Amino acid sequence: MTEDELINSYPHKHLLGIEGLLPTSINFLLKSSNNYVDYLNNKKNGKLDILKNKICINLFFENSTRTRTSFELAGKKLGADMLNISVGTSSIKKGETLIDTAMTLNAMQPDILVVRHHDAGAVKLLSEKVNCGVINAGDGPHEHPTQALLDALTILKRKKKISGLKIAICGDIMHSRVARSNIHLLNTLGAEVRVIAPATLIPKGIESLGVNIFYDMKSGLKDVDIIIMLRLQLERMSGSFVPSIREYFRFYGLDREKLNFANPDALILHPGPMNRGVEIDSELADDIDRSAIFEQVQMGVAVRMACLKAIIDHKLKAND
Amino acid sequence: MTEDELINSYPHKHLLGIEGLLPTSINFLLKSSNNYVDYLNNKKNGKLDILKNKICINLFFENSTRTRTSFELAGKKLGADMLNISVGTSSIKKGETLIDTAMTLNAMQPDILVVRHHDAGAVKLLSEKVNCGVINAGDGPHEHPTQALLDALTILKRKKKISGLKIAICGDIMHSRVARSNIHLLNTLGAEVRVIAPATLIPKGIESLGVNIFYDMKSGLKDVDIIIMLRLQLERMSGSFVPSIREYFRFYGLDREKLNFANPDALILHPGPMNRGVEIDSELADDIDRSAIFEQVQMGVAVRMACLKAIIDHKLKAND
Amino acid sequence: MTEDELINSYPHKHLLGIEGLLPTSINFLLKSSNNYVDYLNNKKNGKLDILKNKICINLFFENSTRTRTSFELAGKKLGADMLNISVGTSSIKKGETLIDTAMTLNAMQPDILVVRHHDAGAVKLLSEKVNCGVINAGDGPHEHPTQALLDALTILKRKKKISGLKIAICGDIMHSRVARSNIHLLNTLGAEVRVIAPATLIPKGIESLGVNIFYDMKSGLKDVDIIIMLRLQLERMSGSFVPSIREYFRFYGLDREKLNFANPDALILHPGPMNRGVEIDSELADDIDRSAIFEQVQMGVAVRMACLKAIIDHKLKAND
């Protein structure tokens, strides 16, 4: 592949994670996403026919309203036929293996599979068994690449750059695929990434990904440009990870007081759905000068359009 | 707005309820619906492109097969891309607020949201937070405007008028959004509306909406032209609202004997799903000379096409 | 109807089962399906417009990922608008009868209903109440005609004929609509059909359908050309049908040793989802020389395209 092709295309069959992607690939996807943001903002624009006649299956082993809807909208905007399959607990009880489910869908000859699964690595395993392109829409605590891309696009839109920014990711790092994908992406593009969390929510060895660890919000937030708050999954509350919601909010919830330690123009991101009053102060979440939470959702549709297009383009080239 | 525009368009951004609509707006929607009935009855007619390139999201916080399917069909007949989101109890447990769900979907830039919610007022609250047009597909015991419109259209088709008709609404008035929307619509168009129910199922102050109250079917049905039977939600049975199904049917279920008190050509409506043998005699429900129950469903698709078109037309005009 | 028409069309309004179909009708559907296999295999082919402007509703009273998805894909490939309705236990609790559900959907004027129901005969009952064409996607232990057609097409592709083949259907014959539809189809086209199962899983009087019964895999599989393994529904395990999974696999699970009693080129089919290690050895299921399990899925989309087209063509002719 020539350098020119590397810069002007996505060179993989699948999008399984951010880890291992070259900066050129990430930049290509972000540039393409940005074009779609402009496209979507012009209300006179209708649907495109880039995915016309293409079949894209949303295969979700975990419930998700926002990511599933975002992919469905993105696909429809590109003219694709979108199918939703949600494999709940009842179907898994039927005893079919993940691989058999994958091979069954593969035999129906779809063009793209968008897959969410509760186990790390499940989407990669599945991608090895099918002919079509696969996009990881979140696999356990492992990766959620389109979320990291939409976070990066949101930052780019507001800060005009990523390289050199100081970025803090705060909260349940341990169980977060959003954290993992963001760390890979932001490091690859030259940001300085920190994680802030109680020791119980910091996974062992995380520093090997190139992040600095802080156990205290005030020192962690000092001078940062971007704060990515993570959702605290309330089911963690019953375990030994977190003492109580009130205590969690007091020490790790983002409020005006803690925000004052960051740069005066620091921007707040959150992947949603938010627990207001748990990981983020409600009034702060709604402050459109500081919070880009709903911009992220808007970027999400554009990013998924770019990713779907990248996978189809690669497939068409491979078939040439 | 000129009088001409009032007569020839729907002058609101949303359709949240019948209460407060001018007769001209209701008549405009009914006339437009009637055109779609003719359109649908001609099997040679295909899809329209009135909503081509438009995204319409069915956002249902309560289960509904019939209303959701009716809107989905209506949208597809107009060429829209329809997305279904059904927010079950499990998703609500994730802790996201209604407003955040609304703002998240809003950030995905749909054109119309069709919303059903179990709480009165929830759809209006949501409509205040989004940019797109919102249609209320039923909010708790409050309003269900498209049901009232389809009931009115069914009556118009059979009786050629609404003004001056005597119309009885029978059954669980207390918990019925169908009753409330129908009372507003039928009163606005000049019908004489009665409600018939046991005292436990009559909400306080209902007479202020301009209805006469009857606790007895025989006197309530006397000389009426239209009988709208309501579904008795079986979960009410376990409370203190109704003594037993058998007793309820004996006093408030519609059968031939009670029907004889109405006008000889009185027409029976029911919003469905029916409990045969509870609120209506099964044989009577199937008598196509007396019952228009399945005609109502057919009118429903046409009415929803008219409402979707009205909301889009308003939006296009606002963007001019 | 002329002989020529019989050979070149499907002469029924519905497809409710294989029982009673003439060989010409079955062959017509198989020939049409085969054309769609070629069509789908050519990646340059897009969507067809045979069902453009047509509304097809997938009405599933039982969960099914594979059959529902297969019909949805088939319909979309033909240009139809597909709607999914899944009627779970909660909706049935609402108390609406099957007939009322059918008549409600009928009033929405769809073109085709694809119906799965847990009771034998329910789909036929429903078909008698609606105006549109109905395809049975499985009714209790009764029939699953598109599965039998796709099995036949898979056999034809590999063996170039059905007449004269020795075919064994093995496993839970008692509860299997797949077995019943296959017996009818394969007998009609001149195969010699055997069933193999423990006595507890053989329904009384099955020999009247024209099959030989074997209680032992080794004698049953002797000299057969095709082996159709059935899914053992794990809930049967808790009853008195089967002593244990280990024992079931030992006596009735297909492995290399038992396979050796069949013809050297015997082909293995399974309707899926498979229980690996219960009714079939896992390694054997993946042996593409012996097993056509994922080919069956591919044939399934083509067969459903042919069936949808046949029903629409019949309807258009009837409307002439």
PDB file of C-alpha atoms in Angstrom, chain B residues 75-320:
ATOM      1  CA  GLY B  75     -44.592   6.507   7.927  1.00  0.00           C
ATOM      2  CA  LYS B  76     -43.444   3.898   5.430  1.00  0.00           C
ATOM      3  CA  LYS B  77     -46.398   4.629   3.145  1.00  0.00           C
ATOM      4  CA  LEU B  78     -45.151   8.237   3.093  1.00  0.00           C
ATOM      5  CA  GLY B  79     -41.596   7.133   2.297  1.00  0.00           C
ATOM      6  CA  ALA B  80     -40.060   7.896   5.703  1.00  0.00           C
ATOM      7  CA  ASP B  81     -37.299   5.937   7.385  1.00  0.00           C
ATOM      8  CA  MET B  82     -38.854   4.569  10.540  1.00  0.00           C
ATOM      9  CA  LEU B  83     -36.871   3.604  13.625  1.00  0.00           C
ATOM     10  CA  ASN B  84     -38.371   1.787  16.564  1.00  0.00           C
ATOM     11  CA  ILE B  85     -37.079   2.306  20.077  1.00  0.00           C
ATOM     12  CA  SER B  86     -38.821   0.520  22.821  1.00  0.00           C
ATOM     13  CA  VAL B  87     -37.651   1.537  26.249  1.00  0.00           C
ATOM     14  CA  GLY B  88     -38.552  -1.268  28.595  1.00  0.00           C
ATOM     15  CA  THR B  89     -38.268  -1.432  32.305  1.00  0.00           C
ATOM     16  CA  SER B  90     -34.701  -2.708  32.075  1.00  0.00           C
ATOM     17  CA  SER B  91     -33.478   0.389  30.242  1.00  0.00           C
ATOM     18  CA  ILE B  92     -35.194   2.739  32.639  1.00  0.00           C
ATOM     19  CA  LYS B  93     -33.261   0.982  35.389  1.00  0.00           C
ATOM     20  CA  LYS B  94     -30.063   2.266  33.751  1.00  0.00           C
ATOM     21  CA  GLY B  95     -31.021   5.527  35.412  1.00  0.00           C
ATOM     22  CA  GLU B  96     -31.162   7.892  32.453  1.00  0.00           C
ATOM     23  CA  THR B  97     -33.813  10.565  32.812  1.00  0.00           C
ATOM     24  CA  LEU B  98     -36.593  11.052  30.277  1.00  0.00           C
ATOM     25  CA  ILE B  99     -35.130  14.425  29.352  1.00  0.00           C
ATOM     26  CA  ASP B 100     -31.692  12.952  28.702  1.00  0.00           C
ATOM     27  CA  THR B 101     -33.208  10.233  26.520  1.00  0.00           C
ATOM     28  CA  ALA B 102     -35.065  12.942  24.602  1.00  0.00           C
ATOM     29  CA  MET B 103     -32.015  15.155  24.213  1.00  0.00           C
ATOM     30  CA  THR B 104     -29.893  12.224  23.128  1.00  0.00           C
ATOM     31  CA  LEU B 105     -32.352  11.332  20.381  1.00  0.00           C
ATOM     32  CA  ASN B 106     -32.673  15.007  19.487  1.00  0.00           C
ATOM     33  CA  ALA B 107     -28.901  15.185  18.972  1.00  0.00           C
ATOM     34  CA  MET B 108     -29.289  12.448  16.334  1.00  0.00           C
ATOM     35  CA  GLN B 109     -31.407  14.975  14.382  1.00  0.00           C
ATOM     36  CA  PRO B 110     -34.581  13.035  13.601  1.00  0.00           C
ATOM     37  CA  ASP B 111     -37.483  14.839  11.920  1.00  0.00           C
ATOM     38  CA  ILE B 112     -40.333  13.477  14.019  1.00  0.00           C
ATOM     39  CA  LEU B 113     -40.614  11.689  17.332  1.00  0.00           C
ATOM     40  CA  VAL B 114     -43.730   9.609  18.003  1.00  0.00           C
ATOM     41  CA  VAL B 115     -43.827   9.040  21.742  1.00  0.00           C
ATOM     42  CA  ARG B 116     -45.855   6.854  24.069  1.00  0.00           C
ATOM     43  CA  HIS B 117     -45.210   7.149  27.787  1.00  0.00           C
ATOM     44  CA  HIS B 118     -46.900   5.825  30.901  1.00  0.00           C
ATOM     45  CA  ASP B 119     -47.025   9.209  32.609  1.00  0.00           C
ATOM     46  CA  ALA B 120     -49.466  12.008  31.815  1.00  0.00           C
ATOM     47  CA  GLY B 121     -47.549  15.057  30.621  1.00  0.00           C
ATOM     48  CA  ALA B 122     -44.315  13.230  29.843  1.00  0.00           C
ATOM     49  CA  VAL B 123     -44.692  13.717  26.088  1.00  0.00           C
ATOM     50  CA  LYS B 124     -45.252  17.462  26.449  1.00  0.00           C
ATOM     51  CA  LEU B 125     -42.213  17.762  28.726  1.00  0.00           C
ATOM     52  CA  LEU B 126     -40.138  15.900  26.171  1.00  0.00           C
ATOM     53  CA  SER B 127     -41.431  18.061  23.306  1.00  0.00           C
ATOM     54  CA  GLU B 128     -40.101  21.162  25.053  1.00  0.00           C
ATOM     55  CA  LYS B 129     -36.551  19.822  24.951  1.00  0.00           C
ATOM     56  CA  VAL B 130     -36.230  18.759  21.328  1.00  0.00           C
ATOM     57  CA  ASN B 131     -36.001  20.509  17.961  1.00  0.00           C
ATOM     58  CA  CYS B 132     -38.135  18.094  15.983  1.00  0.00           C
ATOM     59  CA  GLY B 133     -41.899  17.709  15.872  1.00  0.00           C
ATOM     60  CA  VAL B 134     -43.454  15.387  18.454  1.00  0.00           C
ATOM     61  CA  ILE B 135     -46.645  13.346  18.165  1.00  0.00           C
ATOM     62  CA  ASN B 136     -48.232  12.023  21.334  1.00  0.00           C
ATOM     63  CA  ALA B 137     -49.072   8.339  20.859  1.00  0.00           C
ATOM     64  CA  GLY B 138     -50.590   8.142  24.332  1.00  0.00           C
ATOM     65  CA  ASP B 139     -49.365   9.578  27.623  1.00  0.00           C
ATOM     66  CA  GLY B 140     -50.689   7.816  30.700  1.00  0.00           C
ATOM     67  CA  PRO B 141     -54.367   8.593  31.305  1.00  0.00           C
ATOM     68  CA  HIS B 142     -54.013  12.002  29.664  1.00  0.00           C
ATOM     69  CA  GLU B 143     -54.419  12.142  25.859  1.00  0.00           C
ATOM     70  CA  HIS B 144     -54.232   9.934  22.768  1.00  0.00           C
ATOM     71  CA  PRO B 145     -55.006  12.409  19.998  1.00  0.00           C
ATOM     72  CA  THR B 146     -54.603  10.143  16.948  1.00  0.00           C
ATOM     73  CA  GLN B 147     -57.089   7.696  18.499  1.00  0.00           C
ATOM     74  CA  ALA B 148     -59.681  10.455  18.860  1.00  0.00           C
ATOM     75  CA  LEU B 149     -59.069  11.538  15.268  1.00  0.00           C
ATOM     76  CA  LEU B 150     -59.496   8.024  13.938  1.00  0.00           C
ATOM     77  CA  ASP B 151     -62.661   7.580  15.963  1.00  0.00           C
ATOM     78  CA  ALA B 152     -64.009  10.833  14.529  1.00  0.00           C
ATOM     79  CA  LEU B 153     -63.081   9.798  10.996  1.00  0.00           C
ATOM     80  CA  THR B 154     -64.838   6.452  11.464  1.00  0.00           C
ATOM     81  CA  ILE B 155     -67.961   8.255  12.660  1.00  0.00           C
ATOM     82  CA  LEU B 156     -67.815  10.733   9.774  1.00  0.00           C
ATOM     83  CA  LYS B 157     -67.535   7.936   7.226  1.00  0.00           C
ATOM     84  CA  ARG B 158     -70.646   6.224   8.580  1.00  0.00           C
ATOM     85  CA  LYS B 159     -72.781   9.142   9.780  1.00  0.00           C
ATOM     86  CA  LYS B 160     -71.582  11.935   7.452  1.00  0.00           C
ATOM     87  CA  LYS B 161     -71.439  14.365  10.388  1.00  0.00           C
ATOM     88  CA  ILE B 162     -70.403  14.727  14.016  1.00  0.00           C
ATOM     89  CA  SER B 163     -72.219  17.887  15.038  1.00  0.00           C
ATOM     90  CA  GLY B 164     -75.509  17.125  16.728  1.00  0.00           C
ATOM     91  CA  LEU B 165     -74.795  13.411  17.304  1.00  0.00           C
ATOM     92  CA  LYS B 166     -75.403  11.900  20.726  1.00  0.00           C
ATOM     93  CA  ILE B 167     -72.296   9.945  21.692  1.00  0.00           C
ATOM     94  CA  ALA B 168     -71.797   7.751  24.753  1.00  0.00           C
ATOM     95  CA  ILE B 169     -68.352   6.765  26.028  1.00  0.00           C
ATOM     96  CA  CYS B 170     -68.664   3.733  28.317  1.00  0.00           C
ATOM     97  CA  GLY B 171     -66.389   2.006  30.766  1.00  0.00           C
ATOM     98  CA  ASP B 172     -63.148   2.889  32.481  1.00  0.00           C
ATOM     99  CA  ILE B 173     -63.310   6.680  31.989  1.00  0.00           C
ATOM    100  CA  MET B 174     -60.978   7.212  34.948  1.00  0.00           C
ATOM    101  CA  HIS B 175     -57.878   5.657  33.408  1.00  0.00           C
ATOM    102  CA  SER B 176     -58.642   6.325  29.757  1.00  0.00           C
ATOM    103  CA  ARG B 177     -56.685   8.719  27.576  1.00  0.00           C
ATOM    104  CA  VAL B 178     -58.989   7.642  24.749  1.00  0.00           C
ATOM    105  CA  ALA B 179     -61.996   8.985  26.657  1.00  0.00           C
ATOM    106  CA  ARG B 180     -60.290  12.283  27.425  1.00  0.00           C
ATOM    107  CA  SER B 181     -59.152  12.946  23.834  1.00  0.00           C
ATOM    108  CA  ASN B 182     -62.529  11.916  22.459  1.00  0.00           C
ATOM    109  CA  ILE B 183     -64.418  14.198  24.844  1.00  0.00           C
ATOM    110  CA  HIS B 184     -62.334  17.181  23.737  1.00  0.00           C
ATOM    111  CA  LEU B 185     -62.666  16.402  20.037  1.00  0.00           C
ATOM    112  CA  LEU B 186     -66.352  15.508  19.950  1.00  0.00           C
ATOM    113  CA  ASN B 187     -67.333  18.511  22.057  1.00  0.00           C
ATOM    114  CA  THR B 188     -65.268  20.816  19.872  1.00  0.00           C
ATOM    115  CA  LEU B 189     -67.071  19.555  16.777  1.00  0.00           C
ATOM    116  CA  GLY B 190     -70.496  19.968  18.357  1.00  0.00           C
ATOM    117  CA  ALA B 191     -71.552  16.504  19.476  1.00  0.00           C
ATOM    118  CA  GLU B 192     -73.398  15.840  22.732  1.00  0.00           C
ATOM    119  CA  VAL B 193     -71.108  13.624  24.808  1.00  0.00           C
ATOM    120  CA  ARG B 194     -72.087  11.374  27.712  1.00  0.00           C
ATOM    121  CA  VAL B 195     -69.957   9.137  29.858  1.00  0.00           C
ATOM    122  CA  ILE B 196     -71.318   5.941  31.398  1.00  0.00           C
ATOM    123  CA  ALA B 197     -69.462   4.048  34.112  1.00  0.00           C
ATOM    124  CA  PRO B 198     -69.647   2.851  37.681  1.00  0.00           C
ATOM    125  CA  ALA B 199     -68.897   5.651  40.143  1.00  0.00           C
ATOM    126  CA  THR B 200     -65.471   4.161  40.921  1.00  0.00           C
ATOM    127  CA  LEU B 201     -64.399   4.651  37.299  1.00  0.00           C
ATOM    128  CA  ILE B 202     -65.609   8.252  36.877  1.00  0.00           C
ATOM    129  CA  PRO B 203     -62.886  10.820  37.600  1.00  0.00           C
ATOM    130  CA  LYS B 204     -63.836  13.781  39.769  1.00  0.00           C
ATOM    131  CA  GLY B 205     -64.714  16.942  37.883  1.00  0.00           C
ATOM    132  CA  ILE B 206     -65.200  15.225  34.531  1.00  0.00           C
ATOM    133  CA  GLU B 207     -68.437  17.216  34.044  1.00  0.00           C
ATOM    134  CA  SER B 208     -66.311  20.348  33.658  1.00  0.00           C
ATOM    135  CA  LEU B 209     -65.209  18.950  30.284  1.00  0.00           C
ATOM    136  CA  GLY B 210     -68.793  19.272  29.115  1.00  0.00           C
ATOM    137  CA  VAL B 211     -70.169  15.775  29.489  1.00  0.00           C
ATOM    138  CA  ASN B 212     -73.215  14.316  31.173  1.00  0.00           C
ATOM    139  CA  ILE B 213     -72.582  11.488  33.608  1.00  0.00           C
ATOM    140  CA  PHE B 214     -74.636   8.317  33.725  1.00  0.00           C
ATOM    141  CA  TYR B 215     -74.123   5.474  36.147  1.00  0.00           C
ATOM    142  CA  ASP B 216     -76.577   3.214  34.353  1.00  0.00           C
ATOM    143  CA  MET B 217     -76.176   1.854  30.815  1.00  0.00           C
ATOM    144  CA  LYS B 218     -79.859   1.792  29.958  1.00  0.00           C
ATOM    145  CA  SER B 219     -80.525   5.466  30.665  1.00  0.00           C
ATOM    146  CA  GLY B 220     -77.086   6.469  29.342  1.00  0.00           C
ATOM    147  CA  LEU B 221     -77.527   4.709  26.019  1.00  0.00           C
ATOM    148  CA  LYS B 222     -81.031   6.083  25.436  1.00  0.00           C
ATOM    149  CA  ASP B 223     -81.231   7.589  21.944  1.00  0.00           C
ATOM    150  CA  VAL B 224     -77.469   7.686  21.348  1.00  0.00           C
ATOM    151  CA  ASP B 225     -76.059   7.492  17.811  1.00  0.00           C
ATOM    152  CA  ILE B 226     -72.557   6.313  18.710  1.00  0.00           C
ATOM    153  CA  ILE B 227     -71.308   4.074  21.517  1.00  0.00           C
ATOM    154  CA  ILE B 228     -67.578   4.143  22.267  1.00  0.00           C
ATOM    155  CA  MET B 229     -66.765   1.185  24.490  1.00  0.00           C
ATOM    156  CA  LEU B 230     -63.495   1.364  26.431  1.00  0.00           C
ATOM    157  CA  ARG B 231     -61.146  -1.453  27.235  1.00  0.00           C
ATOM    158  CA  LEU B 232     -61.323  -2.586  30.851  1.00  0.00           C
ATOM    159  CA  GLN B 233     -57.741  -3.095  31.894  1.00  0.00           C
ATOM    160  CA  LEU B 234     -57.784  -6.437  33.623  1.00  0.00           C
ATOM    161  CA  GLU B 235     -55.297  -5.292  36.241  1.00  0.00           C
ATOM    162  CA  ARG B 236     -58.068  -3.035  37.591  1.00  0.00           C
ATOM    163  CA  MET B 237     -59.907  -6.199  38.526  1.00  0.00           C
ATOM    164  CA  SER B 238     -57.620  -6.931  41.421  1.00  0.00           C
ATOM    165  CA  GLY B 239     -58.234  -3.492  42.909  1.00  0.00           C
ATOM    166  CA  SER B 240     -61.405  -2.087  44.302  1.00  0.00           C
ATOM    167  CA  PHE B 241     -62.576  -0.560  41.016  1.00  0.00           C
ATOM    168  CA  VAL B 242     -64.683  -3.458  39.799  1.00  0.00           C
ATOM    169  CA  PRO B 243     -66.203  -6.316  41.809  1.00  0.00           C
ATOM    170  CA  SER B 244     -65.840  -9.100  39.214  1.00  0.00           C
ATOM    171  CA  ILE B 245     -65.750  -9.592  35.442  1.00  0.00           C
ATOM    172  CA  ARG B 246     -69.134 -11.281  35.481  1.00  0.00           C
ATOM    173  CA  GLU B 247     -70.704  -8.448  37.418  1.00  0.00           C
ATOM    174  CA  TYR B 248     -68.995  -5.821  35.272  1.00  0.00           C
ATOM    175  CA  PHE B 249     -70.274  -7.408  32.086  1.00  0.00           C
ATOM    176  CA  ARG B 250     -73.784  -7.715  33.537  1.00  0.00           C
ATOM    177  CA  PHE B 251     -74.014  -4.006  34.362  1.00  0.00           C
ATOM    178  CA  TYR B 252     -71.604  -2.308  31.951  1.00  0.00           C
ATOM    179  CA  GLY B 253     -70.796  -4.802  29.192  1.00  0.00           C
ATOM    180  CA  LEU B 254     -72.458  -3.982  25.880  1.00  0.00           C
ATOM    181  CA  ASP B 255     -74.887  -6.663  24.684  1.00  0.00           C
ATOM    182  CA  ARG B 256     -77.940  -6.725  22.406  1.00  0.00           C
ATOM    183  CA  GLU B 257     -80.322  -6.000  25.259  1.00  0.00           C
ATOM    184  CA  LYS B 258     -78.560  -2.825  26.352  1.00  0.00           C
ATOM    185  CA  LEU B 259     -77.910  -1.848  22.742  1.00  0.00           C
ATOM    186  CA  ASN B 260     -81.684  -1.787  22.200  1.00  0.00           C
ATOM    187  CA  PHE B 261     -81.879   1.379  24.283  1.00  0.00           C
ATOM    188  CA  ALA B 262     -79.749   3.240  21.754  1.00  0.00           C
ATOM    189  CA  ASN B 263     -80.939   4.459  18.366  1.00  0.00           C
ATOM    190  CA  PRO B 264     -81.730   1.613  15.957  1.00  0.00           C
ATOM    191  CA  ASP B 265     -78.749   2.550  13.782  1.00  0.00           C
ATOM    192  CA  ALA B 266     -76.342   3.249  16.645  1.00  0.00           C
ATOM    193  CA  LEU B 267     -72.734   2.462  15.780  1.00  0.00           C
ATOM    194  CA  ILE B 268     -70.285   0.721  18.138  1.00  0.00           C
ATOM    195  CA  LEU B 269     -66.611   1.706  18.430  1.00  0.00           C
ATOM    196  CA  HIS B 270     -63.829   0.222  20.559  1.00  0.00           C
ATOM    197  CA  PRO B 271     -60.161   1.320  20.548  1.00  0.00           C
ATOM    198  CA  GLY B 272     -58.937  -2.251  21.024  1.00  0.00           C
ATOM    199  CA  PRO B 273     -57.573  -4.587  22.115  1.00  0.00           C
ATOM    200  CA  MET B 274     -60.986  -5.916  23.144  1.00  0.00           C
ATOM    201  CA  ASN B 275     -61.773  -8.080  26.115  1.00  0.00           C
ATOM    202  CA  ARG B 276     -64.594 -10.094  24.600  1.00  0.00           C
ATOM    203  CA  GLY B 277     -67.180 -10.974  27.203  1.00  0.00           C
ATOM    204  CA  VAL B 278     -65.881  -8.311  29.592  1.00  0.00           C
ATOM    205  CA  GLU B 279     -66.791  -4.913  28.183  1.00  0.00           C
ATOM    206  CA  ILE B 280     -68.448  -6.153  24.992  1.00  0.00           C
ATOM    207  CA  ASP B 281     -70.432  -9.184  23.919  1.00  0.00           C
ATOM    208  CA  SER B 282     -68.341 -11.198  21.490  1.00  0.00           C
ATOM    209  CA  GLU B 283     -71.078 -11.728  18.886  1.00  0.00           C
ATOM    210  CA  LEU B 284     -71.910  -7.999  18.881  1.00  0.00           C
ATOM    211  CA  ALA B 285     -68.264  -7.069  18.317  1.00  0.00           C
ATOM    212  CA  ASP B 286     -68.319  -9.104  15.106  1.00  0.00           C
ATOM    213  CA  ASP B 287     -71.607  -7.689  13.758  1.00  0.00           C
ATOM    214  CA  ILE B 288     -70.380  -5.562  10.893  1.00  0.00           C
ATOM    215  CA  ASP B 289     -73.703  -3.719  10.669  1.00  0.00           C
ATOM    216  CA  ARG B 290     -73.333  -2.415  14.218  1.00  0.00           C
ATOM    217  CA  SER B 291     -69.629  -2.508  14.982  1.00  0.00           C
ATOM    218  CA  ALA B 292     -66.951  -0.434  13.218  1.00  0.00           C
ATOM    219  CA  ILE B 293     -64.104  -1.799  15.287  1.00  0.00           C
ATOM    220  CA  PHE B 294     -61.881  -2.952  12.428  1.00  0.00           C
ATOM    221  CA  GLU B 295     -62.777   0.085  10.311  1.00  0.00           C
ATOM    222  CA  GLN B 296     -61.250   2.125  13.123  1.00  0.00           C
ATOM    223  CA  VAL B 297     -57.931   0.335  12.631  1.00  0.00           C
ATOM    224  CA  GLN B 298     -58.028   1.078   8.915  1.00  0.00           C
ATOM    225  CA  MET B 299     -58.794   4.750   9.578  1.00  0.00           C
ATOM    226  CA  GLY B 300     -55.886   4.738  12.022  1.00  0.00           C
ATOM    227  CA  VAL B 301     -53.235   4.326   9.332  1.00  0.00           C
ATOM    228  CA  ALA B 302     -54.750   7.168   7.260  1.00  0.00           C
ATOM    229  CA  VAL B 303     -55.014   9.461  10.296  1.00  0.00           C
ATOM    230  CA  ARG B 304     -51.390   8.852  11.222  1.00  0.00           C
ATOM    231  CA  MET B 305     -50.303   9.589   7.656  1.00  0.00           C
ATOM    232  CA  ALA B 306     -52.180  12.905   7.841  1.00  0.00           C
ATOM    233  CA  CYS B 307     -50.636  13.774  11.217  1.00  0.00           C
ATOM    234  CA  LEU B 308     -47.082  12.921  10.128  1.00  0.00           C
ATOM    235  CA  LYS B 309     -47.576  15.017   6.998  1.00  0.00           C
ATOM    236  CA  ALA B 310     -49.005  17.937   8.994  1.00  0.00           C
ATOM    237  CA  ILE B 311     -46.009  17.979  11.342  1.00  0.00           C
ATOM    238  CA  ILE B 312     -43.497  17.820   8.486  1.00  0.00           C
ATOM    239  CA  ASP B 313     -45.301  20.538   6.524  1.00  0.00           C
ATOM    240  CA  HIS B 314     -45.224  22.799   9.563  1.00  0.00           C
ATOM    241  CA  LYS B 315     -41.534  22.143  10.004  1.00  0.00           C
ATOM    242  CA  LEU B 316     -40.720  22.857   6.358  1.00  0.00           C
ATOM    243  CA  LYS B 317     -42.679  26.099   6.553  1.00  0.00           C
ATOM    244  CA  ALA B 318     -40.876  27.123   9.767  1.00  0.00           C
ATOM    245  CA  ASN B 319     -37.505  26.493   8.090  1.00  0.00           C
ATOM    246  CA  ASP B 320     -38.347  28.686   5.097  1.00  0.00           C
TER     247      ASP B 320
END
